PDB file of C-alpha atoms in Angstrom:
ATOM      1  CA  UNK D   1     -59.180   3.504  30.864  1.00  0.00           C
ATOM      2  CA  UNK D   2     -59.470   7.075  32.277  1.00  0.00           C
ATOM      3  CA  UNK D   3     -60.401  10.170  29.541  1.00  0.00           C
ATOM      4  CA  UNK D   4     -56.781  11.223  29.897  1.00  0.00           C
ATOM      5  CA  UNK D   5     -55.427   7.733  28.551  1.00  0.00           C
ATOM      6  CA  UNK D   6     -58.267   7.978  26.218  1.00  0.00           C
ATOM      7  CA  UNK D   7     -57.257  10.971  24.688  1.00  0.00           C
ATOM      8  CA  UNK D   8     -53.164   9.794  24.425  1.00  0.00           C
ATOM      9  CA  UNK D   9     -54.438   7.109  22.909  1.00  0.00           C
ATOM     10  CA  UNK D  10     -56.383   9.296  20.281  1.00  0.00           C
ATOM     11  CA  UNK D  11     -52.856  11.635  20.157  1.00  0.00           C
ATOM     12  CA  UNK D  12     -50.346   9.138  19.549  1.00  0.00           C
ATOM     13  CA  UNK D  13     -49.248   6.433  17.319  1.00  0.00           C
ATOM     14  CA  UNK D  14     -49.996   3.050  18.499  1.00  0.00           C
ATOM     15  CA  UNK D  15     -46.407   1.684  19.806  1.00  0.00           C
ATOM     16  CA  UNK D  16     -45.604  -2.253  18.491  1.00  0.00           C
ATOM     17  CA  UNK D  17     -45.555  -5.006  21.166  1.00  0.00           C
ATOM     18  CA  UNK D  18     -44.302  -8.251  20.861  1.00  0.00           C
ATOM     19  CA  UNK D  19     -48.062 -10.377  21.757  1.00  0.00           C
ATOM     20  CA  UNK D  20     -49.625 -10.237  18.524  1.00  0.00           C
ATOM     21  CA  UNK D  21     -53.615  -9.874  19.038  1.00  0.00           C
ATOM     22  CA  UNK D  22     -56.399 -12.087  18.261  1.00  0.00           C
ATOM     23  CA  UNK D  23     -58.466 -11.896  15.124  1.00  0.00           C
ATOM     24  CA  UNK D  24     -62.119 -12.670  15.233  1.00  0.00           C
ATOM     25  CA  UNK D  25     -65.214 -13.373  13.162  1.00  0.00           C
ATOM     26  CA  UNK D  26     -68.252 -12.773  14.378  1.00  0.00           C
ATOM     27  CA  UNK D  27     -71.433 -14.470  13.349  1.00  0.00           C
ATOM     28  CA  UNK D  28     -73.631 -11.507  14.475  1.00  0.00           C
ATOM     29  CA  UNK D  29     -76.910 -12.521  13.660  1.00  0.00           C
ATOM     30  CA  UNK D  30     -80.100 -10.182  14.306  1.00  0.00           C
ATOM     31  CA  UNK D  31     -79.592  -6.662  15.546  1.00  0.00           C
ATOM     32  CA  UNK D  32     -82.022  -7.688  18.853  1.00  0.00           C
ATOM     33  CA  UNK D  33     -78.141  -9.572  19.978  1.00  0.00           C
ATOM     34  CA  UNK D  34     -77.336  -6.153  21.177  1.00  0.00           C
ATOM     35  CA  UNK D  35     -79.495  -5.864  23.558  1.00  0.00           C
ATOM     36  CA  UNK D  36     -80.336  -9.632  25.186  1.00  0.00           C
ATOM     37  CA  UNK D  37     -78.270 -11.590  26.896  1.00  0.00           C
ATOM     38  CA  UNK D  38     -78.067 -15.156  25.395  1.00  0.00           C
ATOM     39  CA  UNK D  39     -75.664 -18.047  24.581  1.00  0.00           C
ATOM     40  CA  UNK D  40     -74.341 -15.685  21.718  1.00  0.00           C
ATOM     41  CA  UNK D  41     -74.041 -12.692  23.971  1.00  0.00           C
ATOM     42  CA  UNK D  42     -72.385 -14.734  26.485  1.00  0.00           C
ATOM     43  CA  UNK D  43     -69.664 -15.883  24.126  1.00  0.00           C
ATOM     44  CA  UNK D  44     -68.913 -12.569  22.919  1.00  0.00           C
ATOM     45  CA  UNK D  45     -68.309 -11.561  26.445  1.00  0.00           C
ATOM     46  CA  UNK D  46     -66.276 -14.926  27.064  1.00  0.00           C
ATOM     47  CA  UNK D  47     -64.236 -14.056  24.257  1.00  0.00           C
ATOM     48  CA  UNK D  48     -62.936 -10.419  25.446  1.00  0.00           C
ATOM     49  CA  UNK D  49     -62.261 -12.165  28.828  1.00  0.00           C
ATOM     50  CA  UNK D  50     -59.832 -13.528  27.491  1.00  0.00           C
ATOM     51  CA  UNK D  51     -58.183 -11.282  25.497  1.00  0.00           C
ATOM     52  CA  UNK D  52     -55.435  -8.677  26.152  1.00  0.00           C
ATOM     53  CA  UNK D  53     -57.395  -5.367  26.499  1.00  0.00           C
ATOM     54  CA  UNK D  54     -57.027  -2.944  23.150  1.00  0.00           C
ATOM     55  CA  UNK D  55     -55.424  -0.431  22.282  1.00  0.00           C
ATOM     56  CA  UNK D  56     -58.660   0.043  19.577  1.00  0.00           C
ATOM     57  CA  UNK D  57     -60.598  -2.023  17.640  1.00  0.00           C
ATOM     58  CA  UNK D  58     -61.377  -2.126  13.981  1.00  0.00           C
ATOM     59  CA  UNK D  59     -64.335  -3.844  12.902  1.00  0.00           C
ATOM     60  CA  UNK D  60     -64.828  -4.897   9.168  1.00  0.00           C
ATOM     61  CA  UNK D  61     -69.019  -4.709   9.379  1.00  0.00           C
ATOM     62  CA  UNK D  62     -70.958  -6.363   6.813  1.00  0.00           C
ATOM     63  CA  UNK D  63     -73.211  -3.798   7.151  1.00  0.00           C
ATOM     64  CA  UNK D  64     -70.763  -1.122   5.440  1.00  0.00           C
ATOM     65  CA  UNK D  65     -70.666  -1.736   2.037  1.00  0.00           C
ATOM     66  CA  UNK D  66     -69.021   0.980  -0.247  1.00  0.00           C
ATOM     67  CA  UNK D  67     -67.281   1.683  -3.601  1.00  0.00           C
ATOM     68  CA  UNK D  68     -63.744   1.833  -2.140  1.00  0.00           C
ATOM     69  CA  UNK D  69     -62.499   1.422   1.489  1.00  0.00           C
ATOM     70  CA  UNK D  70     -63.283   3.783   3.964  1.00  0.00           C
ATOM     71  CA  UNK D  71     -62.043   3.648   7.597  1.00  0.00           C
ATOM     72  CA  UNK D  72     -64.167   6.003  10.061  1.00  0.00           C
ATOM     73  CA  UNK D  73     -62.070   8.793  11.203  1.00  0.00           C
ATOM     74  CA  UNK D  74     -64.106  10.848  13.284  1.00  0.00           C
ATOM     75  CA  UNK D  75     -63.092  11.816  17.503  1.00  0.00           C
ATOM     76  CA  UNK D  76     -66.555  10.254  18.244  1.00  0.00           C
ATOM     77  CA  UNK D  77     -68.346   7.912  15.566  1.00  0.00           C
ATOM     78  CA  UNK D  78     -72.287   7.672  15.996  1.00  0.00           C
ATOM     79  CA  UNK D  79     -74.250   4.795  17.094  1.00  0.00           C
ATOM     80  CA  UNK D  80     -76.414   4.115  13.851  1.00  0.00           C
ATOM     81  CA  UNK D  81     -79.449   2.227  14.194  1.00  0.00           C
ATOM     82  CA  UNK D  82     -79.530   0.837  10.684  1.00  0.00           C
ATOM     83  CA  UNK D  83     -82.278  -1.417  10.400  1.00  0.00           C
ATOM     84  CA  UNK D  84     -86.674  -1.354  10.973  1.00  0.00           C
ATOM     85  CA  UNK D  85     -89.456  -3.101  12.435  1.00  0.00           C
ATOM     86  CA  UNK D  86     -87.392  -4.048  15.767  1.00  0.00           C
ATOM     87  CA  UNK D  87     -88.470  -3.139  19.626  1.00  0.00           C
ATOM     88  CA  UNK D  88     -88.117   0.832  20.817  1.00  0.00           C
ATOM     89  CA  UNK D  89     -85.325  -0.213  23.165  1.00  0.00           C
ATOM     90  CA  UNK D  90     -83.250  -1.177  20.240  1.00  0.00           C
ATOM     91  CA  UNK D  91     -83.117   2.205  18.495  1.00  0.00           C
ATOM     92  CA  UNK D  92     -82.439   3.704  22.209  1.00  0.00           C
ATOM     93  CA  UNK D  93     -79.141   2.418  22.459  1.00  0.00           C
ATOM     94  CA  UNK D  94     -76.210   4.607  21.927  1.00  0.00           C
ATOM     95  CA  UNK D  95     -72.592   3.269  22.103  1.00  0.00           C
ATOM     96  CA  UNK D  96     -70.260   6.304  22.510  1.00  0.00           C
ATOM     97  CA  UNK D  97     -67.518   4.909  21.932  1.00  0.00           C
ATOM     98  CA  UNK D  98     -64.280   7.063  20.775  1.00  0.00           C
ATOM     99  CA  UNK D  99     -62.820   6.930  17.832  1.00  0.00           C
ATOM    100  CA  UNK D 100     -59.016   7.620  16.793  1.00  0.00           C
ATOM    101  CA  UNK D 101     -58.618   9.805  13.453  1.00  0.00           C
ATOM    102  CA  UNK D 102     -54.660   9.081  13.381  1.00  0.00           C
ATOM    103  CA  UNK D 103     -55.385   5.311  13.904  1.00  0.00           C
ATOM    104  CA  UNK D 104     -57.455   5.695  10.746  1.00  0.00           C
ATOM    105  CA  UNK D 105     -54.383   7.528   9.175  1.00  0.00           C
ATOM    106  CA  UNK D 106     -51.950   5.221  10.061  1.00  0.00           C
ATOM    107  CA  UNK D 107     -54.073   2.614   8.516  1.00  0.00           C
ATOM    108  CA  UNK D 108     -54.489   4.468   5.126  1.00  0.00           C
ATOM    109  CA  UNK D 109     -50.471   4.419   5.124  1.00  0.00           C
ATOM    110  CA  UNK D 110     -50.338   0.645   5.869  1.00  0.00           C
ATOM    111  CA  UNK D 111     -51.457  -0.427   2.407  1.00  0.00           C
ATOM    112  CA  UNK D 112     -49.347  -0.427  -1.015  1.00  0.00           C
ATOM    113  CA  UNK D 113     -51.493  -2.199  -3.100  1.00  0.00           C
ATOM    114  CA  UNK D 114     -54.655  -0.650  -2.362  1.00  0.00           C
ATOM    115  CA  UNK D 115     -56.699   2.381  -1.186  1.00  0.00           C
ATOM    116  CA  UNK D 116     -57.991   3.150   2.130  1.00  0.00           C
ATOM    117  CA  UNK D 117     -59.880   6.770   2.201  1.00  0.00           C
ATOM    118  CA  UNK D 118     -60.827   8.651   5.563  1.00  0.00           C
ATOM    119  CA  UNK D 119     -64.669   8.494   6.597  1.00  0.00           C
ATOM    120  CA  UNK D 120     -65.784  11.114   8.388  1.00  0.00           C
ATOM    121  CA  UNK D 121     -69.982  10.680   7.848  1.00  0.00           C
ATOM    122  CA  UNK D 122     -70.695   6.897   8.897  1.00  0.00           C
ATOM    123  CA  UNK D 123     -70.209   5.713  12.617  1.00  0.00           C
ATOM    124  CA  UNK D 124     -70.786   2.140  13.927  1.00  0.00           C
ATOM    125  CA  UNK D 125     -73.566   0.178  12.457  1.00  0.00           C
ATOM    126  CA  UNK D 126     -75.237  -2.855  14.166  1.00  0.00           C
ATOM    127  CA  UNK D 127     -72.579  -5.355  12.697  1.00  0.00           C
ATOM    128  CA  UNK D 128     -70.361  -3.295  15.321  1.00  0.00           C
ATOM    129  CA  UNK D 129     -72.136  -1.789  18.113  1.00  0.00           C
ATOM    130  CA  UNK D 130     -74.317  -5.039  18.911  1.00  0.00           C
ATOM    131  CA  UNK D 131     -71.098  -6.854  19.221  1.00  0.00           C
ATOM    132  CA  UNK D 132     -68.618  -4.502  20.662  1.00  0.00           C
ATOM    133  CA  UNK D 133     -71.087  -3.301  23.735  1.00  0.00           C
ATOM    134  CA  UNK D 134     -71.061  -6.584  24.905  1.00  0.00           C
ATOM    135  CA  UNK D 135     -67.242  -7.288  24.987  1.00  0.00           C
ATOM    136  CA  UNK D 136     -66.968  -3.513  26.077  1.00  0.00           C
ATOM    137  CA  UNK D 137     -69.519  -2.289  27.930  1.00  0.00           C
ATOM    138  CA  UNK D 138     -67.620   0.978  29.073  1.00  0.00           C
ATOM    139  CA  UNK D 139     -67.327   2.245  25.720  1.00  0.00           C
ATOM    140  CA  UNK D 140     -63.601   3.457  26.435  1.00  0.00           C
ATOM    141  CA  UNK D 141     -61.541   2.080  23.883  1.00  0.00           C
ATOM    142  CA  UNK D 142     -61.470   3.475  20.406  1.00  0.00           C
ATOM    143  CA  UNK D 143     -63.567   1.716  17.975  1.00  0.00           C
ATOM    144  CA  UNK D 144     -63.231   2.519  14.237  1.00  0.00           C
ATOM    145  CA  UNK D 145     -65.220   0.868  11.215  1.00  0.00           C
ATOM    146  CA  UNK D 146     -63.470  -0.588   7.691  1.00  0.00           C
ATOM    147  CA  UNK D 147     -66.185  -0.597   4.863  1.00  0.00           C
ATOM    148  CA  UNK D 148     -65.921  -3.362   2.609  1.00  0.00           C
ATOM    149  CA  UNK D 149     -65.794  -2.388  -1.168  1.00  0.00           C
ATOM    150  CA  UNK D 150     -67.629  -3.705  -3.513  1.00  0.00           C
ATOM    151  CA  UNK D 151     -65.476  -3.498  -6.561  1.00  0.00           C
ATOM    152  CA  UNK D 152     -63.321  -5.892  -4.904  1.00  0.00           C
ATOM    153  CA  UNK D 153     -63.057  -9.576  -5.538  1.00  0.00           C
ATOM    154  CA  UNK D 154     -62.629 -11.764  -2.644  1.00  0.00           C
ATOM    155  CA  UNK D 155     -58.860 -12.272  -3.404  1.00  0.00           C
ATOM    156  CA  UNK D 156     -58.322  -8.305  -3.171  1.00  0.00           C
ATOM    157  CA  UNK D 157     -60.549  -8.519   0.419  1.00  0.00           C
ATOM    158  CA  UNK D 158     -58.347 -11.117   0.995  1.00  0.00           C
ATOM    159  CA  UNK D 159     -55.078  -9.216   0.331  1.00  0.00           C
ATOM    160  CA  UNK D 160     -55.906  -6.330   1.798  1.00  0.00           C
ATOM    161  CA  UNK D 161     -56.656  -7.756   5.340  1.00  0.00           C
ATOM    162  CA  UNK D 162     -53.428  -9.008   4.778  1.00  0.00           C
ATOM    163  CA  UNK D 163     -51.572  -5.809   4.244  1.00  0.00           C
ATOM    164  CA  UNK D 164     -53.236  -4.629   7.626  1.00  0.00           C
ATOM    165  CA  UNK D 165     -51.535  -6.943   9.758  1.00  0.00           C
ATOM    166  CA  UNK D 166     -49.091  -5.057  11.626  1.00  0.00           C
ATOM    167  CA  UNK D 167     -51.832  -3.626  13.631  1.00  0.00           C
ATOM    168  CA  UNK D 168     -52.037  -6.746  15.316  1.00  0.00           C
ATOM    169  CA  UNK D 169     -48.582  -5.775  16.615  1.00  0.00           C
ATOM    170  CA  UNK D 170     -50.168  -2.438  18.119  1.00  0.00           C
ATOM    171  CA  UNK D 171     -53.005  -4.143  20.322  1.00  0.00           C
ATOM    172  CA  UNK D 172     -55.145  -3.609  17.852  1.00  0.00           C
ATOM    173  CA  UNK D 173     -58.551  -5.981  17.843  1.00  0.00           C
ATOM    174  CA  UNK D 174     -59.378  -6.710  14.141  1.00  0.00           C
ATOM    175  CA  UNK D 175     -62.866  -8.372  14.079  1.00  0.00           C
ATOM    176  CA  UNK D 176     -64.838  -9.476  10.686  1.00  0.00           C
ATOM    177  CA  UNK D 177     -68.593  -9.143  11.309  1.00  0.00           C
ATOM    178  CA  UNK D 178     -70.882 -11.018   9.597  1.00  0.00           C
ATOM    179  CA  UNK D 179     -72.469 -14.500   8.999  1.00  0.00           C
ATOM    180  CA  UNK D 180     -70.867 -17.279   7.300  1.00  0.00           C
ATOM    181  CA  UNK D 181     -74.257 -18.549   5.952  1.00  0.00           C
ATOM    182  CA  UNK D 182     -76.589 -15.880   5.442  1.00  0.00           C
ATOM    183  CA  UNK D 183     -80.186 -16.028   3.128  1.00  0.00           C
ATOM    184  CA  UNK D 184     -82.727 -14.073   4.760  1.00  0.00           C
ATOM    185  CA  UNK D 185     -85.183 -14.825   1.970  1.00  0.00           C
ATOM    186  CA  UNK D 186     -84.847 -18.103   2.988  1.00  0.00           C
ATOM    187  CA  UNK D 187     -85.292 -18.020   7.083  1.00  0.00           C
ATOM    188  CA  UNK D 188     -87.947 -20.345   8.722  1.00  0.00           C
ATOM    189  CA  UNK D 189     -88.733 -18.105  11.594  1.00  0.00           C
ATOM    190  CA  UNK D 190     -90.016 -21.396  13.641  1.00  0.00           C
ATOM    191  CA  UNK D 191     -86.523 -22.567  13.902  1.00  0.00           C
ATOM    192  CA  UNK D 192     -85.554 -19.002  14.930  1.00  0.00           C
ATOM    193  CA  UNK D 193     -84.398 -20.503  18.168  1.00  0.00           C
ATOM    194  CA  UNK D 194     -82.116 -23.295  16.412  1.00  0.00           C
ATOM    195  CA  UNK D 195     -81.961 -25.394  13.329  1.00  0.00           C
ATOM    196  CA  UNK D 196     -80.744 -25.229  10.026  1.00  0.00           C
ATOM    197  CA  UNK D 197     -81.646 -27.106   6.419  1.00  0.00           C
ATOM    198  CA  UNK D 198     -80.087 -29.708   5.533  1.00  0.00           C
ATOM    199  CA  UNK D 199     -77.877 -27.426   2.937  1.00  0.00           C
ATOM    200  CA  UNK D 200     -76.526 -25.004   5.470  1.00  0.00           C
ATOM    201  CA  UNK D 201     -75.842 -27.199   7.751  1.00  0.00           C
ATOM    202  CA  UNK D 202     -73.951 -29.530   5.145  1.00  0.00           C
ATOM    203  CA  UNK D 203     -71.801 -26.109   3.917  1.00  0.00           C
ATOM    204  CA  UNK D 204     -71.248 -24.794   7.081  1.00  0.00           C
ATOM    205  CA  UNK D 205     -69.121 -27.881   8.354  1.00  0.00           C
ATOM    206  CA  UNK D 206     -67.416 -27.544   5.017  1.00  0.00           C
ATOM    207  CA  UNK D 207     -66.760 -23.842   5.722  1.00  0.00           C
ATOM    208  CA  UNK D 208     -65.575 -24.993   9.087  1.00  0.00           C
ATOM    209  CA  UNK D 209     -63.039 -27.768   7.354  1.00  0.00           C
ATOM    210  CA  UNK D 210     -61.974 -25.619   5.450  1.00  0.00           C
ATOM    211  CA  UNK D 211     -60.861 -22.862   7.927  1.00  0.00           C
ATOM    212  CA  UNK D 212     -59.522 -25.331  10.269  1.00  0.00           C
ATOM    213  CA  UNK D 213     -56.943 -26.838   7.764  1.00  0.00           C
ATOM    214  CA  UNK D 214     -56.328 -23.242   6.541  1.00  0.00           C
ATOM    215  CA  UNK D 215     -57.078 -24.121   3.140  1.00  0.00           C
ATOM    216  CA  UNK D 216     -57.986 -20.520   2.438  1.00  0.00           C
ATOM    217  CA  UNK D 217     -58.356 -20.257  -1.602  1.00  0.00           C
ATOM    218  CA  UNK D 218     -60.964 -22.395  -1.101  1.00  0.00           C
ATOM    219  CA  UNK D 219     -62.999 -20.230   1.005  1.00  0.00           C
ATOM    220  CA  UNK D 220     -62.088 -17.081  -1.506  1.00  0.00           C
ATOM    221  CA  UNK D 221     -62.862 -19.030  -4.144  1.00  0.00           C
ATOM    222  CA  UNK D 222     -66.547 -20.035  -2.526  1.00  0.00           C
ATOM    223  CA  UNK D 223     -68.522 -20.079  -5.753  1.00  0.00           C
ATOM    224  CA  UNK D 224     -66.941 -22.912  -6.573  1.00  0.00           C
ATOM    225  CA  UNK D 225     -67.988 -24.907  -3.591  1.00  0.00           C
ATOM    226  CA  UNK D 226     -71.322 -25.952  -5.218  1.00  0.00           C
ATOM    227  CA  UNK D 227     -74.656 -24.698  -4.995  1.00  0.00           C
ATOM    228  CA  UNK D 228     -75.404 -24.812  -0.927  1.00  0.00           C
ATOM    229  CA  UNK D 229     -72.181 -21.865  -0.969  1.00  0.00           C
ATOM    230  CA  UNK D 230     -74.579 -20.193  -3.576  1.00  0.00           C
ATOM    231  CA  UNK D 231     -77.738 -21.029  -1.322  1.00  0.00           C
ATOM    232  CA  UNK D 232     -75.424 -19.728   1.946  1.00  0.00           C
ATOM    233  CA  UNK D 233     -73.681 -16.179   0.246  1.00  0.00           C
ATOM    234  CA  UNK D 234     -76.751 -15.053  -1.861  1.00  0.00           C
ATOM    235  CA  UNK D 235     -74.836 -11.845  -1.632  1.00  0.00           C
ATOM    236  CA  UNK D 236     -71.583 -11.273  -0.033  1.00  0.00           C
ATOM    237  CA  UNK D 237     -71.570  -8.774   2.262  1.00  0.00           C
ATOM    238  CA  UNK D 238     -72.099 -11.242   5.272  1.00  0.00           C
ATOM    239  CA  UNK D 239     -69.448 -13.363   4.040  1.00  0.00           C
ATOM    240  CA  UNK D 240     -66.887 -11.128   3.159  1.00  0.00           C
ATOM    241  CA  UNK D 241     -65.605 -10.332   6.474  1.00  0.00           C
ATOM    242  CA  UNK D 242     -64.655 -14.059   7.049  1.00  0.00           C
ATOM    243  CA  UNK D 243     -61.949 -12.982   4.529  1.00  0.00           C
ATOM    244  CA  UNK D 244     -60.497 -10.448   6.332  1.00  0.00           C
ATOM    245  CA  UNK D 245     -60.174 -12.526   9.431  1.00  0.00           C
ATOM    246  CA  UNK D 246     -58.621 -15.175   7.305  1.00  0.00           C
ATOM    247  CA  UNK D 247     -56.543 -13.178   5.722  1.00  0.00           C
ATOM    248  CA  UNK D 248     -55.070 -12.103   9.232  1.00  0.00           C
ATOM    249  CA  UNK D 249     -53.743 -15.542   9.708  1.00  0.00           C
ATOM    250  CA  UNK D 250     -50.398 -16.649  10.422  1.00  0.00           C
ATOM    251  CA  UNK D 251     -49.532 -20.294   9.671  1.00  0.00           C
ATOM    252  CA  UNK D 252     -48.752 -21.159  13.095  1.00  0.00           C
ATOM    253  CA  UNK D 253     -51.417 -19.958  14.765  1.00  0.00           C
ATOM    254  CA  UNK D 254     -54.850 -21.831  16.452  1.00  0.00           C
ATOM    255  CA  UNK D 255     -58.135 -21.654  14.943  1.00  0.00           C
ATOM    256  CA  UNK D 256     -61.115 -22.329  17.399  1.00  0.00           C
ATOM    257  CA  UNK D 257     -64.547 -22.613  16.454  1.00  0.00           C
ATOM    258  CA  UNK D 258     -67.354 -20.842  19.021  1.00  0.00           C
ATOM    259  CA  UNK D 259     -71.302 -20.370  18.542  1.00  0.00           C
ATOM    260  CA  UNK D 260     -71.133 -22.884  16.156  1.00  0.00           C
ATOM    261  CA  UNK D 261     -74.752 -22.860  16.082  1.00  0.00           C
ATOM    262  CA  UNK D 262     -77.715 -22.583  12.905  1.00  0.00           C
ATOM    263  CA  UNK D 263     -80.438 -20.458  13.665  1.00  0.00           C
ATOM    264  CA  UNK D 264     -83.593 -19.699  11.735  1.00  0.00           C
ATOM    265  CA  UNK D 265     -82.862 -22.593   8.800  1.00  0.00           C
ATOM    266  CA  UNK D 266     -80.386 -20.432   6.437  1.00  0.00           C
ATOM    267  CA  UNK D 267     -78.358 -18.594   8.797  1.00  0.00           C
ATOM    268  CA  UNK D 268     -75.182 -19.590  11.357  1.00  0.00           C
ATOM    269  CA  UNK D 269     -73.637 -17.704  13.929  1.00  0.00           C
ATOM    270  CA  UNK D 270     -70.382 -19.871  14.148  1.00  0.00           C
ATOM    271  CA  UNK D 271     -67.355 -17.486  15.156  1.00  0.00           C
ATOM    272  CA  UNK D 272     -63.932 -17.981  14.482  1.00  0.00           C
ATOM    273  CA  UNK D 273     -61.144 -16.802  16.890  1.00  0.00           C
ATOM    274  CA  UNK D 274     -57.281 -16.951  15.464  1.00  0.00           C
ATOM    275  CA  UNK D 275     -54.606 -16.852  17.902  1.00  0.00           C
TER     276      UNK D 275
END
């Protein structure tokens, strides 16, 4: 995309098209993703292949957690380097992505039943750079951020994705970033290269069931899934943004499953792409 389609883009409302696009969760797993190139990596990459190119994308970062939704709204959001103790090269990248302020309008219009407010401090944190730089490296399509409230119950996460739908009309790429079982406190760092207890593995395939047969109020209503879904979402930041890709869903559409993989004991990377 050349800076002059870059900045229509940034001028003018998004017009509908008849290809609705994707929806994706990403397991996103350490911040040190964006900068190897791996089996994750490589599906991430995979994955835009083989998607129409868009218009913008909106990622729903675990990593953004706020009381009330925000949407980033700024010409140019910064790359934030939002976590410690990792390699030099790490902090070094920047992701200059554009942004699109009347995207971010349009989406604070979309909703009836909620609030979305305009963000103009924040930028893209690792739950959207590390992912996004990979699927596009050029950094010329708009990227904004959606910060997930936490006020909200799941249903209302749920609900809201829901209301944002028709910007899958626009070519807009709506991607949850997270991890669908995710207890740090609880990583074996010998099985950082693969494996998972017994309990993550055993909830993850249930997670997986679940979103296969689109049996959705299960999944919002995860607490109830016994105590490995209390071992997997200690808090819910991670798992939250499965929501909004679920909530995305129509009926008809695919589910397939990619980096279905346990890392580390208590965490998976297993993505979800809806189509």
């Amino acid at each position: 995309m050349s800076d002059l389609s870059i900045l229509k883009t940034l001028s003018s409302t998004l017009p509908v098209q008849e290809q609705l696009m994707p929806v994706l969760f990403i397991g996103h797993g350490s911040p040190m993703n964006g900068i190897e190139d791996n089996e994750f990596t490589k599906a991430w990459v995979e994955q835009a292949s083989t998607i129409p190119l868009p218009k913008a994308v909106v990622v729903v970062s675990a990593h953004w957690f706020t009381r009330g939704t925000f949407v980033t709204a700024m010409d140019f959001p910064a790359t934030i380097h939002d976590f410690g103790g990792f390699p030099q090269p790490l902090f070094d990248v920047e992701y200059p992505a554009p942004g699109n302020p009347q995207l971010a309008t349009e989406m604070t219009n979309l909703v009836d039943h909620s609030t979305i407010q305009l963000d103009h401090d924040w930028g893209l944190d690792h739950g959207a750079w590390t992912v996004v730089r990979h699927m596009y490296p050029m950094a010329n399509i708009p990227v904004l951020q959606l910060s997930l409230d936490y006020t909200k119950t799941p249903t209302e996460h749920y609900e809201l994705a829901r209301e944002l739908s028709a910007l899958r009309k626009k070519g807009v790429l709506i991607m949850g970033s997270g991890n669908m079982v995710h207890n740090l406190r609880m990583m074996n760092w010998e099985m950082i290269k693969g494996g998972g207890y017994d309990w993550a593995l055993e909830i993850n395939d249930q997670f997986k069931t679940l979103i296969l047969n689109h049996e959705h109020q299960q999944l919002i209503d995860y607490k109830n899934l016994g105590k490995a879904a209390l071992n997997a979402i200690p808090t819910p930041e991670h798992y939250l943004p499965l929501l909004y890709t679920l909530g995305l869903q129509n009926e008809t559409e695919k589910v397939t499953l990619f980096n279905d993989k346990a890392v580390g004991g208590s965490l998976t990377m297993t993505s979800v792409r809806i189509s």
